[in-house]
XYZ file of C-alpha atoms in Angstrom:
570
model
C 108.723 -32.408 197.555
C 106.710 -30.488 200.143
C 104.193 -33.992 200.687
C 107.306 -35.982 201.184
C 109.360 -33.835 203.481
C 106.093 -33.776 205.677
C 105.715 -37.540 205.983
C 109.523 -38.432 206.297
C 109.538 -35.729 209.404
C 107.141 -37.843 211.185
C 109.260 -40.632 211.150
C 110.794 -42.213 214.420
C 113.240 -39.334 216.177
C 116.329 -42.116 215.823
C 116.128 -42.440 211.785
C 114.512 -39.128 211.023
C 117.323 -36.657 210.869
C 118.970 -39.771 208.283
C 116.169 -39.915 206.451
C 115.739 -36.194 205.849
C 119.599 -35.717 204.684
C 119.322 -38.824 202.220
C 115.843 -37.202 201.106
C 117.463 -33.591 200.235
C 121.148 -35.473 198.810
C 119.022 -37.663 196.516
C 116.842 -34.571 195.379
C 119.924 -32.619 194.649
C 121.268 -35.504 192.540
C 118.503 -36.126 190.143
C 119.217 -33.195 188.284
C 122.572 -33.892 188.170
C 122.004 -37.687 186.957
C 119.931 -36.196 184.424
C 122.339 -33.997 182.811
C 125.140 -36.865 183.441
C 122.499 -39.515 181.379
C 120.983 -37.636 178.885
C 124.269 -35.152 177.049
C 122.016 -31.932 177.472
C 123.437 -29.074 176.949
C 122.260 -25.707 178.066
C 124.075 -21.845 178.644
C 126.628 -23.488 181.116
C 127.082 -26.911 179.721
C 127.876 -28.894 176.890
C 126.895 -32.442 176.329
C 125.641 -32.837 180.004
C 129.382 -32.149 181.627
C 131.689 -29.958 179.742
C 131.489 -26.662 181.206
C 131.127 -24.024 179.198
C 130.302 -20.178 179.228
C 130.730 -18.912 183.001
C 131.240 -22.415 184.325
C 133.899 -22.765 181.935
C 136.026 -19.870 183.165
C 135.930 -21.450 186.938
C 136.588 -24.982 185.522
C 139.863 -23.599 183.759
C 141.329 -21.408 186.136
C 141.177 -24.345 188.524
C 143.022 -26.313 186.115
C 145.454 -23.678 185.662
C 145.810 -23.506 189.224
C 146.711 -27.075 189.937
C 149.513 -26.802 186.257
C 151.125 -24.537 188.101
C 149.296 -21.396 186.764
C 147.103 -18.487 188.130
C 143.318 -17.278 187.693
C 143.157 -15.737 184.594
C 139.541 -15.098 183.540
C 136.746 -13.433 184.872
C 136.549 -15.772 187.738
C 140.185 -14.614 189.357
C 137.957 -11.526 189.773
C 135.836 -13.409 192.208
C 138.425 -16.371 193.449
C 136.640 -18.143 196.037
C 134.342 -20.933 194.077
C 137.526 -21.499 191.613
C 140.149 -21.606 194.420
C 137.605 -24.537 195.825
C 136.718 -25.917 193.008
C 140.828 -26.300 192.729
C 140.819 -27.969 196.339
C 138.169 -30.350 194.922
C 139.755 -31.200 191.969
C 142.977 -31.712 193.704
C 141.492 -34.193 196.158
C 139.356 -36.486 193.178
C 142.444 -36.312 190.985
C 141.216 -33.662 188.623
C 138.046 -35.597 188.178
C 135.587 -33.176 187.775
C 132.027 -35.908 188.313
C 133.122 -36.655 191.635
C 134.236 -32.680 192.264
C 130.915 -31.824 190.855
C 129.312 -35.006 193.532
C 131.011 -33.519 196.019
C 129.234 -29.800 195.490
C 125.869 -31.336 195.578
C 126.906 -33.261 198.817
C 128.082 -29.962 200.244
C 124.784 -28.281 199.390
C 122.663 -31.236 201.018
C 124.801 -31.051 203.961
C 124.195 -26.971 204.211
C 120.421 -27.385 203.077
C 120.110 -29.970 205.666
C 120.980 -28.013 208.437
C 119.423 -24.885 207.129
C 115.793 -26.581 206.813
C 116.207 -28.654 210.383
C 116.832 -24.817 211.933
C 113.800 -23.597 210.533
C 111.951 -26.802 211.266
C 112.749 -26.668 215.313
C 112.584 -22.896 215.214
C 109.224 -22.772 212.883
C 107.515 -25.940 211.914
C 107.895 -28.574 209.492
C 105.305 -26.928 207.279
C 107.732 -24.003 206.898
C 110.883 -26.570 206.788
C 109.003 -28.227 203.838
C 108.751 -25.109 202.248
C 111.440 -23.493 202.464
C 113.173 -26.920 201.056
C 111.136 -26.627 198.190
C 112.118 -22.466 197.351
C 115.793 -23.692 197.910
C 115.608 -26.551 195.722
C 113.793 -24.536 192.841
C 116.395 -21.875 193.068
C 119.460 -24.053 192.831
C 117.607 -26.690 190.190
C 118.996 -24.592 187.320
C 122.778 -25.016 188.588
C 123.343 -28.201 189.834
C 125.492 -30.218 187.860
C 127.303 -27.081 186.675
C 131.150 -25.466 188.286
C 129.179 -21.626 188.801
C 129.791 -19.601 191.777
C 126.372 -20.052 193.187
C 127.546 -23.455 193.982
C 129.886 -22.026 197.351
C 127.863 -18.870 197.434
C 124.470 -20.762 198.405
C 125.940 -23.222 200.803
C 127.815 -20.554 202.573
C 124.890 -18.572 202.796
C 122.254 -21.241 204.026
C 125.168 -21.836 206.743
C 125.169 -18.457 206.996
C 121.170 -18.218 208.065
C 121.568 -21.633 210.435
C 123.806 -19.328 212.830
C 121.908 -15.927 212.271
C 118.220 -16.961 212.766
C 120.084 -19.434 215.790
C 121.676 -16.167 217.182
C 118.420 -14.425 217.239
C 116.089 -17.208 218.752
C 119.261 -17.789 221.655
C 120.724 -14.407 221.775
C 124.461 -15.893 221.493
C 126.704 -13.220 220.120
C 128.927 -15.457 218.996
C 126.600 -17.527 216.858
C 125.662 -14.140 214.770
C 129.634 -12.992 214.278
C 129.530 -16.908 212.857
C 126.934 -16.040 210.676
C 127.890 -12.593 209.529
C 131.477 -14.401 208.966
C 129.962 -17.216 206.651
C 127.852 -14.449 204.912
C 130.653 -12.240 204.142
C 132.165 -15.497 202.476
C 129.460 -15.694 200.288
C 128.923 -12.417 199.057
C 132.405 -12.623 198.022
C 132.456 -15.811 196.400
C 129.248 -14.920 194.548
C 128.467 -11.222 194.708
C 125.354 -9.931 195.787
C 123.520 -7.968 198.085
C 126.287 -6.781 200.082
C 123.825 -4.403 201.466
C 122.230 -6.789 203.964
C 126.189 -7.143 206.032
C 125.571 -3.717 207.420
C 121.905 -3.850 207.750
C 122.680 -6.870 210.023
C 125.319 -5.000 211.998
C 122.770 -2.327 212.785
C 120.226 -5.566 214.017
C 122.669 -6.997 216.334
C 123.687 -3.788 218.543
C 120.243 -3.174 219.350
C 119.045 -7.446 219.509
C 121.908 -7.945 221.970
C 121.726 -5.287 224.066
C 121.410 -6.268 228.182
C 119.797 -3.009 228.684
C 118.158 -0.158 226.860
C 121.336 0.902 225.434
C 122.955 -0.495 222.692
C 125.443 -3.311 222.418
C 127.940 -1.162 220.204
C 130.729 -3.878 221.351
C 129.145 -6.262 219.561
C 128.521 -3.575 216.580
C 132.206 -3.137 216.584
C 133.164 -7.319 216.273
C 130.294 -7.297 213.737
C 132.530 -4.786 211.323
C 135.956 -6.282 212.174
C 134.297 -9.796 211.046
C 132.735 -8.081 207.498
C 136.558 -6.409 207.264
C 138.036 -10.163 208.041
C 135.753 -11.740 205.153
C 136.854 -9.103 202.645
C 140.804 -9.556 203.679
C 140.712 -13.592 203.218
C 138.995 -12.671 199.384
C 141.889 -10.286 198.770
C 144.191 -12.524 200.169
C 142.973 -15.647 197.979
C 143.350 -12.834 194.832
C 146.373 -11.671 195.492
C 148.251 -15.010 195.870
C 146.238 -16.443 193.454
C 145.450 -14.336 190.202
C 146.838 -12.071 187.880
C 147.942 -8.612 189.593
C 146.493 -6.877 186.524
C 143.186 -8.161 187.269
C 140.507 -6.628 189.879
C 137.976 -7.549 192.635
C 134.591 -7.223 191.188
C 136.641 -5.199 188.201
C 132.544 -6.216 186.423
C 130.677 -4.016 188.582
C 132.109 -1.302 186.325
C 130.045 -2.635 183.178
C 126.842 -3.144 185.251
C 127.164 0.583 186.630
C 127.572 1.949 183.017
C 124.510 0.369 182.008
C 122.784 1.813 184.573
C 123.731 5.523 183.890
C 122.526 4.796 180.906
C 118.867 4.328 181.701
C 119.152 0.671 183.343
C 120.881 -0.744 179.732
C 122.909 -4.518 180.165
C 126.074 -4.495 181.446
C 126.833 -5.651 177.627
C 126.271 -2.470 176.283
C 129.864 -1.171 176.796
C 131.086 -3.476 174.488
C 128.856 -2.020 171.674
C 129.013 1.541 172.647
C 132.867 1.719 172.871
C 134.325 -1.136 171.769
C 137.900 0.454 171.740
C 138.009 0.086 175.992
C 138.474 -3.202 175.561
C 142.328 -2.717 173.586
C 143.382 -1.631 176.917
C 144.783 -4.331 179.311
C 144.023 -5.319 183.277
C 142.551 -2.498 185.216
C 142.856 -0.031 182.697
C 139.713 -1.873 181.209
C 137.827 -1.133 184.504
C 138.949 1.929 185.589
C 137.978 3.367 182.116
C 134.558 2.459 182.092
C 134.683 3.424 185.687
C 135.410 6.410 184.506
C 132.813 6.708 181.605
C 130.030 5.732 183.825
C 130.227 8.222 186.339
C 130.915 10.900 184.064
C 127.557 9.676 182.167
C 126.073 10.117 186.133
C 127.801 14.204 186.329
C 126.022 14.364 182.737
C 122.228 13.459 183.110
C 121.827 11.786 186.789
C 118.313 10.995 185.230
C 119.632 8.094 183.498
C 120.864 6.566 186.265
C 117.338 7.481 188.121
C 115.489 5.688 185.614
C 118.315 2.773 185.722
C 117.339 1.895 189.345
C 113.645 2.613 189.222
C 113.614 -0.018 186.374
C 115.742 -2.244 188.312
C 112.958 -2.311 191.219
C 110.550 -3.087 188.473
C 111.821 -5.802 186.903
C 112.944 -7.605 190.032
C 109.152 -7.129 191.561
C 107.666 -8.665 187.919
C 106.470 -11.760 187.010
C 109.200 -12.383 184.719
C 110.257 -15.975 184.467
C 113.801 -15.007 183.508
C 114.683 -12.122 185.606
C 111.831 -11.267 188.183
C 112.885 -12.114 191.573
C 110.848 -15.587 191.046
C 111.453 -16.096 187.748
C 113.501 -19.552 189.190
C 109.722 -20.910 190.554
C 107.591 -22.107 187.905
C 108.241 -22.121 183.732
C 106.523 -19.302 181.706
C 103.314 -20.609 181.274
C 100.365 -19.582 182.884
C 100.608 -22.370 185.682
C 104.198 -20.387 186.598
C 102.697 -17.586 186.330
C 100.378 -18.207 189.136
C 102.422 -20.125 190.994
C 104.963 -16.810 191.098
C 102.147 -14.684 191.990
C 101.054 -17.057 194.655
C 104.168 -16.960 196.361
C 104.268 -12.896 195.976
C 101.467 -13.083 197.951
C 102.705 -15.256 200.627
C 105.778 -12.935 200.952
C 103.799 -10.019 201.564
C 101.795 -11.295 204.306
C 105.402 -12.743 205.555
C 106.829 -8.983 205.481
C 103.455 -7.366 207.168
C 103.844 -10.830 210.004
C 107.672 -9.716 210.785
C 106.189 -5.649 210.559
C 103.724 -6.690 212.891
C 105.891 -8.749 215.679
C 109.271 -6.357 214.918
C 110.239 -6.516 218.538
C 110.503 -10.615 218.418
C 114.538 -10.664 217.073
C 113.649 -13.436 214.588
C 111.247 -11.753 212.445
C 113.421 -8.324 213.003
C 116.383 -10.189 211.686
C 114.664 -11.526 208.902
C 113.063 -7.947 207.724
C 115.938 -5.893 207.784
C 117.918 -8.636 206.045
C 114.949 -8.315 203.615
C 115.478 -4.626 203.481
C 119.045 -5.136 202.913
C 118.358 -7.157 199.770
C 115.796 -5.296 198.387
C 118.122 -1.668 198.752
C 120.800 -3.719 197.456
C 118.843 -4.257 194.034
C 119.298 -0.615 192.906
C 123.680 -1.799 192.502
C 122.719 -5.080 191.029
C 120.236 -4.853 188.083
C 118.033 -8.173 187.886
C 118.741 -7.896 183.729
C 122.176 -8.556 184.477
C 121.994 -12.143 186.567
C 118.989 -14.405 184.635
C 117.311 -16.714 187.150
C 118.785 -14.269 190.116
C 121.855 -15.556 190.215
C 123.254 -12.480 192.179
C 121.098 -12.945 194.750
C 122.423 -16.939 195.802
C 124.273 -15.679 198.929
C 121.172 -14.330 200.543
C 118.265 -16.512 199.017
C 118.125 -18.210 202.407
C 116.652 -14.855 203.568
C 114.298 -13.732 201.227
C 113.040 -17.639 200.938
C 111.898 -16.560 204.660
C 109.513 -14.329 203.867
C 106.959 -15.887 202.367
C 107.663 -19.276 204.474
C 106.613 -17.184 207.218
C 103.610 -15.681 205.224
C 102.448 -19.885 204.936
C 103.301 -20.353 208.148
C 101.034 -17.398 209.327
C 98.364 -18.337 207.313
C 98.408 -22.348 207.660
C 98.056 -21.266 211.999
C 95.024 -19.722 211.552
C 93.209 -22.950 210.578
C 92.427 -25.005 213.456
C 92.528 -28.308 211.900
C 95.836 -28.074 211.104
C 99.190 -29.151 213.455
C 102.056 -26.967 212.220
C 104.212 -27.429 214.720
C 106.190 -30.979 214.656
C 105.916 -31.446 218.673
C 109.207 -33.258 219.002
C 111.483 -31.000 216.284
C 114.806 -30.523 218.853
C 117.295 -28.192 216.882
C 120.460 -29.275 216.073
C 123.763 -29.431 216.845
C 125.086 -26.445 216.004
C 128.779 -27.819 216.275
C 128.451 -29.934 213.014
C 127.454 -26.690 210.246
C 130.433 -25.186 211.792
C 132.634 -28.141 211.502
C 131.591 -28.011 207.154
C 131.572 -24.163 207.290
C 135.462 -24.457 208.682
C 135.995 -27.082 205.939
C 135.065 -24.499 202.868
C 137.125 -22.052 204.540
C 140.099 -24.186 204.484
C 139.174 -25.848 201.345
C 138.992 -22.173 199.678
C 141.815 -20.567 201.041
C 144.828 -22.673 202.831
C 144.380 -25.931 200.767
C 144.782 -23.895 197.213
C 147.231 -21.913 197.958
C 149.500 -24.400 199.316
C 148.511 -26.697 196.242
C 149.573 -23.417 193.939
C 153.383 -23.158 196.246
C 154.182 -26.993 195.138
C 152.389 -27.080 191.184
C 155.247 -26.623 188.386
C 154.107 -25.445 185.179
C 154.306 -28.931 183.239
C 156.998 -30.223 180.718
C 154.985 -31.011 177.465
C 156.390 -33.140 174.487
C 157.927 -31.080 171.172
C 155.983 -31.634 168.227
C 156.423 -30.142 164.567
C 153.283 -29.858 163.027
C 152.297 -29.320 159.340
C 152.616 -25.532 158.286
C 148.557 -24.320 159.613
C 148.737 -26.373 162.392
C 149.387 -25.749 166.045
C 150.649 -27.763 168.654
C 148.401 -28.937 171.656
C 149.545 -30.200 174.659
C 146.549 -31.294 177.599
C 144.881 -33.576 179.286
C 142.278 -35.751 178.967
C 140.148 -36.518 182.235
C 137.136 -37.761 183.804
C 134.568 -34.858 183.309
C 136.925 -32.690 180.212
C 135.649 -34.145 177.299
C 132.740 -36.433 175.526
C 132.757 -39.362 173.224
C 130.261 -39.845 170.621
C 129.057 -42.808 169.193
C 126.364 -44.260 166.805
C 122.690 -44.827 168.182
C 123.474 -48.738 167.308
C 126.242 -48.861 169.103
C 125.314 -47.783 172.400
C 122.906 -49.389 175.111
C 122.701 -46.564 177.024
C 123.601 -42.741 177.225
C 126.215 -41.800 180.323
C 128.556 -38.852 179.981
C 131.693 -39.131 178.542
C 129.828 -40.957 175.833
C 126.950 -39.749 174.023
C 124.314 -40.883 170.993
C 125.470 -38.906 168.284
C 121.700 -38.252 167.085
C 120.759 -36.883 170.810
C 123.486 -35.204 171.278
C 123.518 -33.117 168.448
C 119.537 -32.553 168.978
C 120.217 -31.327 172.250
C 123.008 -28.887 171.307
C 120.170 -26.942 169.927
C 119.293 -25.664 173.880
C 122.948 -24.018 173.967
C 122.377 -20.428 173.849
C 125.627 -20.068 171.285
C 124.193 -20.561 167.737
C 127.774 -20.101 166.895
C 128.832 -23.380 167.545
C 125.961 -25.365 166.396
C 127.263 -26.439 162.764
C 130.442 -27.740 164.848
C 128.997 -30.016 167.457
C 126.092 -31.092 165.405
C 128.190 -32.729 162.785
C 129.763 -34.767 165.009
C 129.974 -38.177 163.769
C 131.108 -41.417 165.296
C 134.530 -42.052 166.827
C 134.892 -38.371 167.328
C 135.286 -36.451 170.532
C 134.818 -33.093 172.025
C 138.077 -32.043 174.656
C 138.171 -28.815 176.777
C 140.951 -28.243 178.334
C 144.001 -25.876 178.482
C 146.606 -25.796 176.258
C 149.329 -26.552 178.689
C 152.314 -24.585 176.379
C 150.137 -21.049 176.491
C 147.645 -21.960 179.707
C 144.698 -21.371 177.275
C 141.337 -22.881 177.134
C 140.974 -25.008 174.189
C 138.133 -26.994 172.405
C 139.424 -29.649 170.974
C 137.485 -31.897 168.315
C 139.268 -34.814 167.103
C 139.184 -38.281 166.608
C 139.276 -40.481 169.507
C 141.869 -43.297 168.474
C 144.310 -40.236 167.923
C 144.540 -39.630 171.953
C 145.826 -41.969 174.703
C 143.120 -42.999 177.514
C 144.633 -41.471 180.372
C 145.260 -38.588 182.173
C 148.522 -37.603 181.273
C 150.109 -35.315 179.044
C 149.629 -35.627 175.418
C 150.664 -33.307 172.291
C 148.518 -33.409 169.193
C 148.537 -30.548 166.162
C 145.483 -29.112 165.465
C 144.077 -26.197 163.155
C 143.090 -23.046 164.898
C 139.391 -22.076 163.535
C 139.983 -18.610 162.688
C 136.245 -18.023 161.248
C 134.572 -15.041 163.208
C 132.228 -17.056 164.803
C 134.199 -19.400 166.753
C 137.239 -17.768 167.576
C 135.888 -16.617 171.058
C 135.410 -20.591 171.718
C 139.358 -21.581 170.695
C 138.300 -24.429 168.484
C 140.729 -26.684 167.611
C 140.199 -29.427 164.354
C 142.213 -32.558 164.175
C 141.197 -34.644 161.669
């Protein structure tokens, strides 16, 4: 990746800037392509497109949203990504492939102009780079309807107007910025401790004189306060009233008074919160986990410090790298290579903290690294939490390369002819997500009736089902014979039941991997109580298109799989 961003950015000045989008679209796609031709499925995904843990709460709020529903699940806590990924599905006609095309096209697009920035600002050896941390992070997601999916893009827009505000000293370029980064914090929480680190930045990098620019200070808090009102705007109109903002912090801070525990461990330690309903869930534990704070602050002590540890480790599932590299000793290296690089990038921006760029870039740093005592790494595998503000800490060691590669003669890092950008155009997509995430869905949720579905009487231990089947909600499988070639919706029964074995829920291995030909695998909502269903049946029993259809089913009521709401129609 690095090799090949290097020789396409020597390429003539009127192609170039083609060449490099095409180059960063087509290496977001492959993974995408591969899940789409191959029926893997993995902790967010079933049979290479039916999304399923997290992704599956976003994919079925959206759905409610456009039946005439509201957000429901965990995701109407953070409403931004599904409120989009409504938008999306609303303009493909509920097709969730091209919704899912469009997300990668939206991340190339942001990537794009994140990467030129640092390329006319830095050099194309730290463009290549900082390509290659980006793609690495996101790898593990694309393909997939999770919240990192708006909260990266936003946040790589995010760092095109910041790191442009500091290298032109336009205030309005860094209230942009601080705007775009707000966004993404709230569509994929993070380290909301880096928004007033950054305030504190700009009052002293914009000042005209030795005092300090508290006007711009006081634009820079009225923007944070704007991003926060359009979130609880979107939540309000959009989900339940008895859910709440970020209601999950509560089970991440309980874990933490207890000695840095998961934020599971509330559901084992006092199961009988969750009997309660709406907020009363989160203001309980709320409750519980300061009073376990009043009761030995030592706990919580010990929470953080191990929260510093594990995010500084060379964990490949929740150190701070643990995206770069597999767990082998290769990874291993490669993690602690790139450890290295970021400390000589912190001691570079220590070193020239008067230059605004590299004082930008360290406090943000700071801001991430303070904000990893409220957001244990144990509770966000591959660092999830921190998608909003990866574009930052990427930085670091880019500059560490960069420092290093300059110190050897023989070596050009700067591309000569690298002009920066328009900076019209990443404000012309981050406008788009705005609307697309806020005016477009709510408008969409005004003018969506709840649907009229078909009566049925079904046998006594069977339930009526009413849904839809579309492009993306469910697979076919077939016999190996019988099929050229593997492309989702249908699927090699032998592969795909070998590669159910990489979901993460054992539960629901004895039902997908007897599968047999003929049948197929639906999720969707039941449209007569707006819940998420999985549906196995037999596909000459459904009609081919996309409207409403009623089928009765049998509710598995087995331990195991009631969390899933499998449905059997045989």
């Amino acid at each position: 990746i690095f090799l090949l961003y290097l020789i396409i950015s020597l390429a003539p000045e009127k192609v170039r800037n083609i060449l490099i989008f095409a180059f960063i679209a087509f290496l977001f796609a492959i993974p995408v392509s591969g899940l789409w031709g191959s029926g893997q499925s993995e902790q967010y995904l079933i049979g290479g497109i039916l999304p399923f843990s997290d992704a599956r709460f976003y994919y079925m709020d959206a759905r409610r949203l456009l039946e005439g529903g509201q957000f429901i699940t965990g995701a109407g806590r953070r409403p931004l990504f599904a409120a989009l990924l409504a938008s999306l599905q609303w303009m493909t006609g509920q097709n969730l492939l091209a919704s899912l095309a469009v997300l990668v096209i939206i991340l190339s697009l942001s990537t794009y102009f994140a990467v030129r920035e640092v390329h006319s600002s830095e050099s194309q050896v730290a463009a290549g780079f900082f390509l290659v941390l980006v793609f690495f992070y996101i790898r593990f997601l694309l393909g997939k309807t999770m919240s990192e999916m708006l909260g990266l893009p936003l946040g790589l827009l995010a760092f095109f107007y910041l790191y442009r505000s500091a290298t032109y000293k336009r205030g309005l370029y860094f209230l942009l910025g601080l705007l775009l980064l707000t966004l993404a914090l709230n569509a994929r929480a993070g380290a909301f401790f880096v928004l007033p680190v950054l305030v504190i930045w700009s009052v002293f990098a914009f000042r005209e004189t030795k005092g300090i620019n508290w006007r711009l200070g006081f634009f820079g808090i009225l923007t944070i306060a704007a991003g926060f009102a359009v979130n609880m705007w979107i939540f309000s109109s959009l989900s339940q009233p008895d859910n709440t903002p970020f209601g999950n912090f509560s089970f991440t801070l309980y874990g933490l008074s207890r000695g840095g525990q998961s934020w599971t461990l509330i559901y084992e330690e006092h199961p009988e919160v969750f009997t309660l309903t709406g907020n009363q869930v989160y203001d309980s534990v709320y409750r519980m986990a300061i009073e376990n704070i009043r009761s030995d602050p030592g706990q919580l002590i010990k929470g953080i410090a191990g929260s510093y540890s594990m995010f500084f480790s060379l964990d490949d599932y929740y150190g701070s790298l643990c995206w770069l590299g597999g767990s082998n000793t290769l990874g291993m290296v490669t993690r602690l290579t790139v450890y290295f690089l970021l400390c000589v990038g912190v001691l570079v921006s220590v070193k020239n903290f008067k230059k605004a760029n590299h004082a930008l870039l360290l406090l943000a740093f700071l801001g991430i690294i303070l904000s990893v005592a409220a957001i244990p790494p144990r509770d966000s595998n591959h660092m999830r939490v921190f998608a909003a503000t990866l574009p930052f800490y990427a930085m670091m060691p880019v500059h560490g390369l960069s420092f290093l590669i300059s110190k050897i003669s023989l070596l050009n890092n700067k591309s000569p002819d690298a002009a920066p950008i328009s900076a019209a155009a990443p404000g012309i997509l981050g406008s788009l997500l705005i609307l697309l995430m806020t005016i477009v869905p709510v408008l969409i949720s005004k003018n969506s009736d709840k649907p009229m579905s078909e009566r049925v009487d079904c046998p006594a231990g069977q339930v009526a089902l009413s849904f839809r089947l579309l492009p993306g909600n469910h697979i076919n499988i077939h016999e190996p014979a019988s099929l050229d070639y593997e492309w989702v919706p249908d699927l090699k029964k032998d592969n795909f039941s070998k590669l159910t074995h990489d979901l993460p829920n054992w539960e629901l291995f004895p039902v997908l991997t007897g599968l047999q030909d003929g049948q197929m695998v639906v999720s969707d909502l039941d449209l007569n109580q707006m819940q998420e269903i999985l549906l196995i049946t037999d596909k000459e029993k459904l009609r081919q298109d996309p409207g409403i259809q009623t089928i009765c089913a049998v509710f598995q009521t087995e331990p195991d799989l009631k969390q899933f709401n499998v449905y059997l129609s045989n």
